[in-house]
Short mmCIF file of C-alpha atoms in Angstrom, two decimals:
data_model
loop_
_atom_site.label_atom_id
_atom_site.label_comp_id
_atom_site.label_asym_id
_atom_site.label_seq_id
_atom_site.Cartn_x
_atom_site.Cartn_y
_atom_site.Cartn_z
CA MET F 100 42.23 -86.42 -124.45
CA GLY F 101 39.68 -88.65 -122.86
CA THR F 102 37.99 -91.38 -124.83
CA LEU F 103 34.96 -89.14 -125.31
CA GLY F 104 36.90 -86.78 -127.55
CA ILE F 105 38.41 -89.67 -129.48
CA PHE F 106 35.01 -91.16 -130.23
CA ALA F 107 33.65 -87.69 -130.99
CA SER F 108 36.39 -87.31 -133.56
CA ARG F 109 35.68 -90.62 -135.28
CA PHE F 110 31.94 -89.95 -135.06
CA ASN F 111 32.47 -86.62 -136.78
CA VAL F 112 34.51 -88.11 -139.64
CA ASN F 113 32.11 -91.00 -140.27
CA THR F 114 29.05 -88.74 -140.06
CA LYS F 115 30.50 -86.33 -142.63
CA SER F 116 31.13 -89.22 -145.01
CA LEU F 117 27.61 -90.55 -144.50
CA GLU F 118 26.15 -87.10 -145.10
CA ALA F 119 28.05 -86.83 -148.39
CA PHE F 120 27.10 -90.40 -149.33
CA ASP F 121 23.40 -89.67 -148.76
CA GLU F 122 23.62 -86.45 -150.78
CA ALA F 123 25.15 -88.37 -153.68
CA LEU F 124 22.52 -91.07 -153.39
CA SER F 125 19.71 -88.51 -153.63
CA PHE F 126 21.39 -86.90 -156.63
CA LEU F 127 21.86 -90.16 -158.51
CA LYS F 128 18.34 -91.35 -157.77
CA LYS F 129 17.01 -88.60 -159.97
CA LYS F 130 19.19 -89.69 -162.91
CA ASP F 131 18.34 -92.32 -165.45
CA GLU F 132 21.41 -93.32 -167.45
CA VAL F 133 24.45 -91.60 -166.02
CA ALA F 134 27.22 -90.11 -168.13
CA ARG F 135 30.30 -88.78 -166.45
CA THR F 136 29.68 -85.03 -166.29
CA PRO F 137 31.72 -83.13 -163.66
CA GLU F 138 28.67 -82.97 -161.41
CA VAL F 139 28.09 -86.71 -161.71
CA LYS F 140 31.76 -87.40 -161.10
CA ALA F 141 31.73 -85.30 -157.91
CA ASN F 142 28.78 -87.29 -156.62
CA VAL F 143 30.17 -90.66 -157.65
CA ASP F 144 33.40 -89.72 -155.84
CA LYS F 145 31.40 -89.21 -152.66
CA LEU F 146 30.11 -92.78 -152.98
CA LEU F 147 33.56 -94.12 -153.80
CA ASP F 148 35.09 -92.36 -150.77
CA VAL F 149 33.04 -94.75 -148.66
CA LEU F 150 33.02 -97.77 -150.94
CA GLU F 151 36.75 -97.89 -151.66
CA PRO F 152 38.07 -98.42 -148.12
CA ILE F 153 35.28 -100.95 -147.53
CA LEU F 154 36.36 -102.95 -150.56
CA GLU F 155 40.04 -102.71 -149.62
CA ASN F 156 39.16 -104.15 -146.24
CA ILE F 157 37.06 -106.93 -147.75
CA GLN F 158 40.02 -107.87 -149.96
CA GLY F 159 42.36 -107.96 -146.97
CA ASN F 160 44.28 -104.84 -148.00
CA LEU F 161 45.21 -101.84 -145.90
CA SER F 162 43.60 -98.59 -146.96
CA GLU F 163 45.02 -95.09 -146.53
CA SER F 164 41.58 -93.54 -146.41
CA THR F 165 40.40 -92.03 -143.14
CA ALA F 166 36.88 -91.30 -144.41
CA VAL F 167 35.15 -94.18 -142.61
CA SER F 168 35.89 -96.78 -139.94
CA GLU F 169 35.89 -99.44 -142.63
CA ARG F 170 36.70 -102.41 -140.40
CA SER F 171 33.66 -101.79 -138.22
CA VAL F 172 31.42 -101.01 -141.19
CA VAL F 173 32.42 -104.27 -142.87
CA ASP F 174 31.77 -106.17 -139.62
CA ILE F 175 28.29 -104.66 -139.45
CA MET F 176 27.58 -105.58 -143.08
CA LYS F 177 28.90 -109.11 -142.53
CA GLU F 178 26.64 -109.55 -139.53
CA ARG F 179 23.62 -108.34 -141.47
CA HIS F 180 24.36 -110.46 -144.55
CA ASP F 181 26.06 -113.40 -142.90
CA ARG F 182 24.37 -116.17 -144.92
CA GLU F 183 24.87 -114.59 -148.32
CA TRP F 184 28.21 -112.95 -147.59
CA PRO F 185 30.25 -114.44 -150.51
CA ILE F 186 27.54 -113.34 -152.99
CA TYR F 187 27.07 -110.03 -151.25
CA ARG F 188 30.80 -109.34 -151.41
CA LYS F 189 30.75 -110.05 -155.12
CA LYS F 190 27.85 -107.63 -155.59
CA LEU F 191 29.80 -104.91 -153.82
CA LYS F 192 32.74 -105.43 -156.16
CA GLN F 193 30.44 -105.29 -159.18
CA LEU F 194 28.87 -102.08 -157.94
CA TYR F 195 32.32 -100.59 -157.45
CA SER F 196 33.28 -101.47 -161.06
CA LYS F 197 30.01 -100.03 -162.33
CA LEU F 198 30.57 -96.74 -160.53
CA ASN F 199 34.01 -96.54 -162.08
CA SER F 200 32.79 -97.07 -165.65
CA SER F 201 32.30 -94.17 -168.06
CA LYS F 202 28.55 -94.63 -168.48
CA PHE F 203 26.27 -96.56 -166.19
CA LYS F 204 22.72 -97.09 -165.09
CA LEU F 205 22.01 -97.86 -161.46
CA SER F 206 19.36 -100.54 -160.95
CA GLU F 207 16.96 -100.88 -158.04
CA SER F 208 19.17 -103.53 -156.50
CA ASP F 209 22.19 -101.19 -156.82
CA PHE F 210 20.30 -98.56 -154.87
CA ARG F 211 19.35 -101.19 -152.30
CA LEU F 212 22.99 -102.08 -151.95
CA LEU F 213 23.99 -98.42 -151.62
CA ASN F 214 21.34 -97.97 -148.96
CA ASP F 215 22.67 -101.05 -147.15
CA ILE F 216 26.12 -99.49 -147.07
CA ALA F 217 24.69 -96.21 -145.80
CA ASP F 218 22.68 -98.05 -143.15
CA ALA F 219 25.79 -99.89 -141.96
CA LEU F 220 27.67 -96.61 -141.78
CA ASP F 221 24.76 -95.10 -139.87
CA VAL F 222 24.96 -97.98 -137.38
CA GLU F 223 28.68 -97.33 -136.94
CA CYS F 224 27.93 -93.63 -136.33
CA GLY F 225 25.38 -94.74 -133.73
CA ASN F 226 27.98 -97.02 -132.10
CA LEU F 227 30.51 -94.21 -131.91
CA PHE F 228 27.87 -91.85 -130.58
CA ARG F 229 26.94 -94.34 -127.85
CA ARG F 230 30.58 -94.86 -126.90
CA MET F 231 31.04 -91.10 -126.75
CA SER F 232 28.31 -90.93 -124.12
CA GLU F 233 29.53 -93.89 -122.08
CA ARG F 234 31.33 -93.35 -118.81
CA ARG F 235 34.60 -95.25 -118.73
CA MET X 131 5.72 -95.06 -141.07
CA LYS X 132 5.72 -91.77 -142.99
CA ASP X 133 3.34 -90.23 -140.45
CA TYR X 134 5.39 -91.50 -137.56
CA LEU X 135 8.59 -90.06 -139.06
CA LYS X 136 6.82 -86.76 -139.57
CA ALA X 137 5.78 -86.71 -135.90
CA ILE X 138 9.36 -87.41 -134.77
CA ILE X 139 10.71 -84.62 -136.94
CA LEU X 140 8.18 -82.16 -135.52
CA GLU X 141 9.07 -83.29 -132.00
CA GLN X 142 12.75 -82.66 -132.70
CA ILE X 143 12.05 -79.18 -134.09
CA ASP X 144 10.28 -78.35 -130.82
CA ARG X 145 13.20 -79.71 -128.82
CA SER X 146 15.67 -77.59 -130.81
CA LEU X 147 13.64 -74.45 -130.24
CA CYS X 148 13.44 -75.17 -126.51
CA LEU X 149 17.21 -75.58 -126.35
CA LYS X 150 17.71 -72.32 -128.22
CA ASN X 151 15.64 -70.65 -125.56
CA LEU X 152 18.14 -71.75 -122.91
CA ILE X 153 21.07 -69.95 -124.53
CA HIS X 154 20.14 -66.41 -123.48
CA PRO X 155 20.88 -64.47 -121.41
CA VAL X 156 24.59 -65.34 -121.63
CA LYS X 157 25.89 -64.97 -118.10
CA TYR X 158 29.48 -64.13 -118.97
CA GLN X 159 30.68 -62.19 -121.96
CA GLU X 160 33.57 -64.71 -122.33
CA LEU X 161 30.98 -67.26 -123.43
CA SER X 162 29.35 -65.17 -126.13
CA GLY X 163 31.30 -67.01 -128.85
CA LEU X 164 29.95 -70.33 -127.63
CA ALA X 165 26.43 -68.92 -127.41
CA GLU X 166 26.64 -67.77 -131.00
CA ARG X 167 27.96 -71.14 -132.13
CA CYS X 168 25.16 -73.02 -130.35
CA THR X 169 22.59 -70.67 -131.88
CA ASN X 170 23.98 -71.29 -135.36
CA ILE X 171 24.05 -75.04 -134.85
CA ILE X 172 20.44 -75.11 -133.65
CA ASP X 173 19.27 -72.89 -136.50
CA SER X 174 20.97 -75.18 -138.98
CA ILE X 175 19.44 -78.30 -137.41
CA THR X 176 15.97 -76.75 -137.42
CA GLN X 177 16.30 -75.74 -141.03
CA LYS X 178 17.47 -79.23 -142.03
CA LEU X 179 14.58 -80.82 -140.15
CA ARG X 180 12.12 -78.57 -141.98
CA SER X 181 13.62 -79.53 -145.35
CA LEU X 182 13.34 -83.15 -144.32
CA LEU X 183 9.62 -82.68 -143.67
CA ALA X 184 9.17 -81.31 -147.19
CA GLU X 185 11.21 -84.16 -148.67
CA LEU X 186 9.18 -86.72 -146.78
CA GLU X 187 5.93 -85.42 -148.30
CA ASN X 188 7.08 -86.45 -151.79
CA ARG X 189 8.21 -89.94 -150.87
CA GLU X 190 6.54 -93.33 -151.12
CA GLU X 191 6.20 -95.44 -147.96
CA ASP X 192 8.92 -97.83 -149.17
CA ASP X 193 11.37 -95.09 -150.08
CA ILE X 194 12.33 -93.53 -146.77
CA ARG X 195 15.53 -95.28 -145.72
CA ASP X 196 17.65 -92.18 -146.28
CA ILE X 197 15.08 -89.93 -144.56
CA LEU X 198 15.31 -92.12 -141.47
CA ARG X 199 19.12 -91.86 -141.50
CA LYS X 200 18.96 -88.08 -141.89
CA MET X 201 16.49 -87.77 -139.05
CA ARG X 202 18.73 -89.90 -136.80
CA ARG X 203 21.69 -87.63 -137.61
CA ARG X 204 19.73 -84.57 -136.51
CA VAL X 205 18.67 -86.33 -133.29
CA ARG X 206 22.33 -86.99 -132.49
CA GLU X 207 23.25 -83.39 -133.26
CA ILE X 208 20.55 -82.07 -130.96
CA GLU X 209 21.82 -84.31 -128.17
CA MET X 210 25.37 -83.11 -128.77
CA VAL X 211 24.58 -79.41 -128.73
CA GLU X 212 22.56 -79.98 -125.56
CA SER X 213 25.26 -82.00 -123.76
CA TYR X 214 28.40 -80.27 -124.97
CA GLY X 215 27.25 -76.72 -125.69
CA ILE X 216 24.13 -75.63 -123.84
CA SER X 217 25.24 -77.35 -120.61
CA ALA X 218 28.51 -75.37 -120.71
CA LEU X 219 26.47 -72.16 -120.97
CA TYR X 220 23.97 -73.20 -118.36
CA TYR X 221 26.21 -74.40 -115.53
CA VAL X 222 28.66 -71.55 -115.05
CA ASN X 223 30.53 -69.89 -112.23
CA ASP X 224 33.29 -67.29 -111.96
CA GLU X 225 35.98 -69.88 -112.69
CA ILE X 226 34.81 -70.03 -116.26
CA ARG X 227 35.91 -66.41 -116.81
CA TYR X 228 39.43 -67.12 -115.60
CA MET X 229 39.74 -70.32 -117.62
CA ASN X 230 38.36 -68.79 -120.80
CA ASN X 231 40.70 -65.82 -120.52
CA LEU X 232 43.59 -68.16 -119.81
CA ILE X 233 42.80 -70.08 -123.00
CA HIS X 234 42.62 -66.80 -124.86
CA LYS X 235 46.13 -65.96 -123.69
CA ILE X 236 47.47 -69.38 -124.69
CA HIS X 237 45.68 -69.02 -128.03
CA ASN X 238 47.66 -65.81 -128.69
CA GLU X 239 50.96 -67.17 -127.40
CA ILE X 240 50.99 -70.17 -129.70
CA ASN X 241 49.61 -68.21 -132.66
CA LEU X 242 46.59 -70.45 -133.24
CA PRO X 243 44.95 -69.55 -136.57
CA LEU X 244 41.42 -70.36 -135.41
CA SER X 245 38.79 -68.62 -133.35
CA ARG X 246 39.35 -69.23 -129.67
CA PRO X 247 37.74 -72.37 -128.25
CA SER X 248 35.57 -72.10 -125.13
CA VAL X 249 36.24 -73.80 -121.82
CA ALA X 250 33.76 -75.40 -119.44
CA CYS X 251 34.84 -76.42 -115.93
CA ILE X 252 32.29 -79.21 -115.61
CA SER X 253 34.16 -82.29 -116.76
CA THR X 254 33.89 -85.47 -114.76
CA ARG X 255 36.21 -87.22 -117.20
CA TYR X 256 39.50 -85.32 -116.99
CA TYR X 257 40.26 -83.07 -119.99
CA TYR X 258 38.51 -83.45 -123.33
CA PHE X 259 37.60 -81.41 -126.37
CA HIS X 260 34.28 -81.63 -128.17
CA PRO X 261 34.57 -80.80 -131.87
CA PHE X 262 30.89 -80.15 -132.45
CA THR X 263 30.77 -77.18 -130.11
CA ASN X 264 34.52 -76.34 -129.85
CA VAL X 265 34.50 -76.61 -126.08
CA ILE X 266 37.41 -77.85 -123.97
CA PHE X 267 36.04 -79.50 -120.85
CA VAL X 268 38.22 -79.47 -117.73
CA PRO X 269 37.60 -80.79 -114.22
CA VAL X 270 35.98 -78.35 -111.83
CA GLY X 271 39.01 -77.85 -109.55
CA GLU X 272 41.62 -77.63 -112.29
CA SER X 273 41.86 -73.83 -112.28
CA ASN X 274 43.64 -73.98 -108.90
CA PHE X 275 46.58 -76.00 -110.16
CA LEU X 276 49.28 -75.76 -112.80
CA LEU X 277 50.98 -79.12 -113.29
CA HIS X 278 48.31 -80.68 -115.51
CA LEU X 279 47.36 -77.49 -117.32
CA PRO X 280 49.69 -78.54 -120.20
CA ASP X 281 46.89 -80.92 -121.20
CA VAL X 282 44.99 -77.88 -122.48
CA PHE X 283 47.64 -77.64 -125.21
CA HIS X 284 46.94 -81.26 -126.16
CA GLU X 285 43.22 -80.47 -126.45
CA MET X 286 44.03 -77.50 -128.65
CA GLY X 287 45.86 -79.97 -130.86
CA HIS X 288 42.54 -81.73 -131.40
CA TYR X 289 40.98 -78.40 -132.30
CA VAL X 290 43.69 -77.93 -134.94
CA LEU X 291 43.15 -81.44 -136.30
CA PHE X 292 39.43 -80.84 -136.68
CA ASN X 293 39.98 -77.71 -138.69
CA LYS X 294 42.99 -78.71 -140.74
CA GLU X 295 40.97 -79.20 -143.92
CA ASN X 296 39.08 -75.92 -143.86
CA THR X 297 41.67 -73.39 -142.71
CA LEU X 298 44.18 -71.93 -145.14
CA ARG X 299 46.97 -71.61 -142.59
CA LEU X 300 46.57 -75.27 -141.67
CA LYS X 301 47.09 -76.43 -145.25
CA GLU X 302 50.59 -77.71 -144.54
CA VAL X 303 49.49 -79.39 -141.32
CA ASN X 304 46.82 -81.16 -143.36
CA ARG X 305 49.27 -82.16 -146.08
CA ARG X 306 51.82 -83.53 -143.58
CA TYR X 307 49.06 -85.40 -141.78
CA ASP X 308 48.10 -87.12 -145.03
CA VAL X 309 51.74 -87.96 -145.69
CA ALA X 310 51.97 -89.41 -142.16
CA ILE X 311 48.93 -91.63 -142.81
CA LYS X 312 50.54 -92.78 -146.04
CA LYS X 313 53.83 -93.56 -144.27
CA VAL X 314 51.97 -95.54 -141.62
CA THR X 315 50.01 -97.46 -144.25
CA ASP X 316 53.10 -98.15 -146.37
CA TYR X 317 55.02 -99.36 -143.34
CA PHE X 318 52.32 -101.83 -142.31
CA LYS X 319 51.61 -102.88 -145.90
CA ASP X 320 55.24 -103.84 -146.22
CA LEU X 321 55.20 -105.70 -142.91
CA LEU X 322 51.97 -107.45 -143.90
CA THR X 323 53.43 -108.61 -147.21
CA ARG X 324 56.47 -110.02 -145.41
CA LYS X 325 54.41 -111.80 -142.78
CA ILE X 326 52.06 -113.30 -145.39
CA ARG X 327 55.11 -114.62 -147.27
CA GLU X 328 56.60 -116.15 -144.14
CA THR X 329 55.08 -119.44 -143.09
CA GLY X 330 54.33 -118.18 -139.60
CA PRO X 331 51.12 -118.34 -137.60
CA GLU X 332 47.98 -117.08 -139.35
CA GLU X 333 47.33 -114.60 -136.54
CA LYS X 334 50.20 -112.33 -137.58
CA PRO X 335 48.53 -110.76 -140.65
CA ARG X 336 45.37 -110.21 -138.62
CA LEU X 337 47.43 -108.56 -135.89
CA ILE X 338 49.12 -106.24 -138.38
CA ARG X 339 45.80 -105.22 -139.93
CA HIS X 340 44.53 -104.49 -136.43
CA ILE X 341 47.56 -102.36 -135.52
CA HIS X 342 47.30 -100.41 -138.77
CA SER X 343 43.65 -99.69 -138.10
CA GLN X 344 44.45 -98.44 -134.57
CA TRP X 345 47.12 -96.12 -135.90
CA LYS X 346 44.92 -94.73 -138.63
CA GLU X 347 41.74 -94.30 -136.61
CA TYR X 348 43.06 -93.22 -133.25
CA TRP X 349 46.78 -93.28 -132.47
CA ILE X 350 47.97 -90.91 -135.17
CA ASN X 351 45.62 -88.24 -133.79
CA GLU X 352 46.80 -88.72 -130.23
CA PHE X 353 50.43 -88.59 -131.33
CA PHE X 354 49.70 -85.41 -133.26
CA CYS X 355 48.12 -83.78 -130.22
CA ASP X 356 50.92 -84.89 -127.90
CA LEU X 357 53.48 -83.47 -130.31
CA PHE X 358 51.44 -80.32 -130.87
CA ALA X 359 51.46 -79.70 -127.11
CA LEU X 360 55.17 -80.48 -126.86
CA TYR X 361 56.19 -78.34 -129.83
CA THR X 362 54.18 -75.31 -128.67
CA LEU X 363 54.73 -75.60 -124.91
CA GLY X 364 57.99 -77.51 -124.43
CA PRO X 365 59.20 -79.93 -121.73
CA ALA X 366 56.32 -79.09 -119.36
CA TYR X 367 54.05 -81.24 -121.51
CA ALA X 368 56.34 -84.28 -121.31
CA TRP X 369 56.60 -83.83 -117.54
CA SER X 370 52.83 -83.70 -117.23
CA HIS X 371 52.57 -86.94 -119.24
CA LEU X 372 54.96 -88.61 -116.79
CA HIS X 373 52.94 -87.21 -113.89
CA LEU X 374 49.65 -88.47 -115.24
CA THR X 375 51.13 -91.87 -116.07
CA ILE X 376 52.50 -92.50 -112.59
CA LYS X 377 49.18 -91.50 -111.04
CA LYS X 378 46.80 -93.24 -113.41
CA SER X 379 48.37 -95.74 -115.81
CA GLU X 380 47.19 -99.33 -115.46
CA ASP X 381 49.69 -100.70 -117.92
CA LEU X 382 52.46 -98.75 -119.66
CA TYR X 383 52.50 -101.25 -122.51
CA LYS X 384 48.74 -101.62 -122.82
CA PHE X 385 48.07 -103.63 -125.94
CA SER X 386 45.37 -105.90 -127.24
CA GLU X 387 45.67 -108.07 -130.30
CA VAL X 388 41.97 -107.75 -131.04
CA LEU X 389 40.26 -105.07 -128.97
CA PRO X 390 40.21 -101.45 -130.11
CA GLN X 391 42.47 -99.20 -128.05
CA THR X 392 41.72 -95.51 -128.41
CA HIS X 393 45.00 -94.23 -126.97
CA PRO X 394 48.48 -95.40 -127.84
CA SER X 395 50.30 -96.94 -124.89
CA ASP X 396 51.81 -94.59 -122.29
CA ASP X 397 55.22 -96.01 -123.14
CA SER X 398 54.87 -95.12 -126.83
CA ARG X 399 53.56 -91.66 -126.00
CA MET X 400 56.58 -90.98 -123.84
CA ARG X 401 58.86 -92.33 -126.57
CA ILE X 402 57.44 -89.98 -129.19
CA LEU X 403 57.67 -87.06 -126.75
CA LEU X 404 61.35 -87.81 -126.16
CA ILE X 405 61.91 -87.94 -129.92
CA GLY X 406 60.19 -84.54 -130.15
CA LEU X 407 62.23 -83.04 -127.30
CA HIS X 408 65.49 -84.00 -129.05
CA LYS X 409 64.19 -82.47 -132.27
CA LEU X 410 63.53 -79.20 -130.46
CA GLY X 411 67.00 -79.23 -128.86
CA PHE X 412 65.89 -80.02 -125.30
CA ASP X 413 68.46 -82.82 -124.92
CA ASN X 414 69.10 -82.27 -121.20
CA GLU X 415 65.42 -82.20 -120.40
CA ALA X 416 64.83 -85.33 -122.48
CA ASN X 417 67.56 -87.15 -120.53
CA MET X 418 66.15 -86.02 -117.18
CA ILE X 419 62.63 -87.10 -118.11
CA LEU X 420 63.85 -90.47 -119.40
CA SER X 421 65.84 -91.06 -116.22
CA LYS X 422 62.76 -90.33 -114.04
CA TRP X 423 60.61 -92.47 -116.34
CA ASN X 424 62.99 -95.42 -116.17
CA SER X 425 63.08 -95.28 -112.39
CA MET X 426 59.30 -95.66 -112.07
CA PRO X 427 58.28 -99.02 -110.59
CA LEU X 428 55.78 -99.29 -113.44
CA VAL X 429 58.72 -99.45 -115.88
CA LEU X 430 61.03 -101.55 -113.75
CA ASN X 431 58.53 -104.31 -113.08
CA THR X 432 56.62 -104.69 -116.32
CA LYS X 433 57.40 -106.16 -119.70
CA PRO X 434 55.26 -105.81 -122.82
CA LEU X 435 53.64 -108.68 -124.71
CA VAL X 436 55.77 -110.12 -127.51
CA GLU X 437 53.33 -108.74 -130.12
CA TYR X 438 53.87 -105.23 -128.75
CA GLN X 439 57.08 -105.04 -130.79
CA TYR X 440 55.02 -104.58 -133.97
CA ALA X 441 52.87 -101.74 -132.67
CA TYR X 442 55.22 -98.78 -132.31
CA PRO X 443 58.21 -98.98 -134.65
CA GLU X 444 60.82 -96.38 -133.70
CA GLU X 445 61.64 -95.32 -137.27
CA LEU X 446 57.99 -94.70 -138.09
CA MET X 447 57.54 -92.65 -134.93
CA LYS X 448 60.59 -90.54 -135.81
CA GLU X 449 59.22 -89.87 -139.28
CA VAL X 450 55.81 -88.94 -137.90
CA ALA X 451 57.37 -86.60 -135.31
CA GLU X 452 59.38 -84.87 -138.04
CA LEU X 453 56.39 -84.50 -140.38
CA PHE X 454 54.22 -82.91 -137.70
CA LEU X 455 57.00 -80.53 -136.68
CA SER X 456 57.46 -79.32 -140.27
CA GLY X 457 53.70 -78.95 -140.72
CA LEU X 458 53.37 -76.80 -137.59
CA LYS X 459 56.41 -74.70 -138.52
CA ASP X 460 54.97 -74.07 -141.99
CA GLY X 461 51.64 -73.25 -140.39
CA ASN X 462 53.43 -70.45 -138.57
CA PHE X 463 52.75 -71.75 -135.08
CA SER X 464 55.04 -70.48 -132.39
CA ILE X 465 57.38 -73.45 -131.90
CA ILE X 466 59.34 -73.61 -128.68
CA SER X 467 63.11 -74.13 -128.40
CA PRO X 468 65.56 -73.72 -125.48
CA THR X 469 66.51 -70.26 -126.79
CA ASN X 470 63.03 -68.88 -127.33
CA LEU X 471 61.78 -70.36 -124.08
CA GLN X 472 64.28 -68.06 -122.36
CA LYS X 473 63.15 -65.13 -124.47
CA GLN X 474 59.45 -65.49 -123.51
CA ASP X 475 57.88 -62.85 -121.24
CA SER X 476 58.01 -63.81 -117.59
CA ASP X 477 54.20 -63.72 -117.44
CA SER X 478 53.63 -65.91 -120.48
CA ILE X 479 51.71 -69.08 -119.73
CA ILE X 480 54.38 -71.07 -121.57
CA THR X 481 57.08 -69.73 -119.21
CA ILE X 482 54.94 -70.22 -116.12
CA LEU X 483 54.09 -73.85 -116.91
CA ASN X 484 57.72 -74.75 -117.64
CA GLU X 485 58.87 -72.91 -114.51
CA ALA X 486 56.27 -74.75 -112.48
CA TRP X 487 57.81 -78.07 -113.47
CA ASP X 488 61.36 -76.88 -112.74
CA LEU X 489 60.32 -75.72 -109.31
CA PHE X 490 58.32 -78.87 -108.62
CA TRP X 491 61.47 -80.95 -109.05
CA ASN X 492 63.95 -78.53 -107.49
CA ASN X 493 61.96 -77.41 -104.47
CA PRO X 494 58.92 -79.63 -103.93
CA GLU X 495 58.33 -78.33 -100.35
CA GLU X 496 57.94 -74.79 -101.53
CA PHE X 497 56.08 -75.66 -104.70
CA ARG X 498 52.48 -75.37 -103.50
CA ASN X 499 53.12 -71.93 -101.97
CA TRP X 500 54.64 -70.72 -105.18
CA GLU X 501 51.85 -72.26 -107.24
CA GLU X 502 49.12 -70.54 -105.21
CA LYS X 503 50.82 -67.15 -105.47
CA CYS X 504 51.43 -67.66 -109.16
CA ILE X 505 47.77 -68.47 -109.86
CA GLU X 506 46.67 -65.46 -107.82
CA LYS X 507 48.96 -63.25 -109.89
CA LEU X 508 47.74 -64.86 -113.07
CA ARG X 509 44.11 -64.26 -112.14
CA SER X 510 44.62 -60.57 -111.47
CA MET X 511 46.75 -60.16 -114.60
CA ILE X 512 44.20 -61.92 -116.81
CA GLN X 513 41.32 -59.91 -115.36
CA ARG X 514 43.29 -56.68 -115.89
CA ASP X 515 43.92 -57.60 -119.55
#
């Protein structure tokens, strides 16, 4: 397979994850305090599918997940939040813990953070899309 | 910004409708499946864009980050259906009938549990498969030759990979794939732990993380497709890999410690194919291929980087080859072996492609004559069917 197909494949996987992430984001935006109903859990899982491999990468661990190209997504986030990276990293960990708790309320800054993650993933999708169209 | 976004969405709806207009009339009946798929994709995009317009109406100016992302996704989809679907319908000639029917025959021979993919003979980048439209692109002159046709089987492997999660008969392929990813991750986790414990250079852990990421993102898929082609077609696929390598490879042991590398090295691909051949019982063929491979100047005069040793561990490759074989067997694919290769019909594509390679080595002077006659026969047979 040429490189086009390879990038198409990664593009497809990352785009699906982003689509699910955005769906979950829209769902949770409408909620005030969130209890873990099955519907909420399904949506939180969509967020965690993206967030988990990103956090594993940030912590220097290897992740089994194939849902996103976490190394590239983390690089994009690092670039965008270079100056505040240690604090930013901490915020990501806190958000992850919050999403794993039995009852939680997402603040405006949590939503900003979730949108940052989605934006970084969107940039990675754009990168893969561009590479798909490049002649090599 | 809301108004601007709205204008872009409307522009994209118009573009989608224009593209839909290019689908009909479908020039060849063999492409009707692709035409239907493109129509469905465009309808779905248009509908999503319309929903996005409605969603946008209810948003504040500072609350549109997700709308922008969604709009960008649709723009990419429109570009993809245009480049990898509509273009295949638009630029067609008679060759496309032969190639699509040929794929149909292969599809039946290997017992592929998916609808048949389409073929477009307009590639300027060798063979590739596009998952969005399910089209295999092949170079324009490829229908007149046989020796690289095994690559179509590799592309079908990508088609299987794309559908492994949503097709019941591919459940075991999917499960084994996940197990393979876990094995790969466990292997490199273990190596990483050891290297962190050792007081070696700091670059080693970084290198191992990089190799793991290459395996997980790219190499595992390429190995799957190579093995899929080998297990369904047989030695002809390994021969075609050798053939492509001697003609095109820049470095058999291509490896970068930092840069992404979409394909595993040609050396590792041949190694996994040899493992697969032994698993299928093609020991003689594996030995012949290895002997030819080892006599290539590319092999004799090149040595890999020291770090290359970490990239393709033999035991891991054996485990991966075994997992994929079991998955395909459980998925009821027609798996080739020396015995059932002999039992195939003389006009099966699998027989013809393996015969082509035998003849190429045994009687190279006569090969082209035979190949031309064979393709002629194949064309009339496929048209008759």
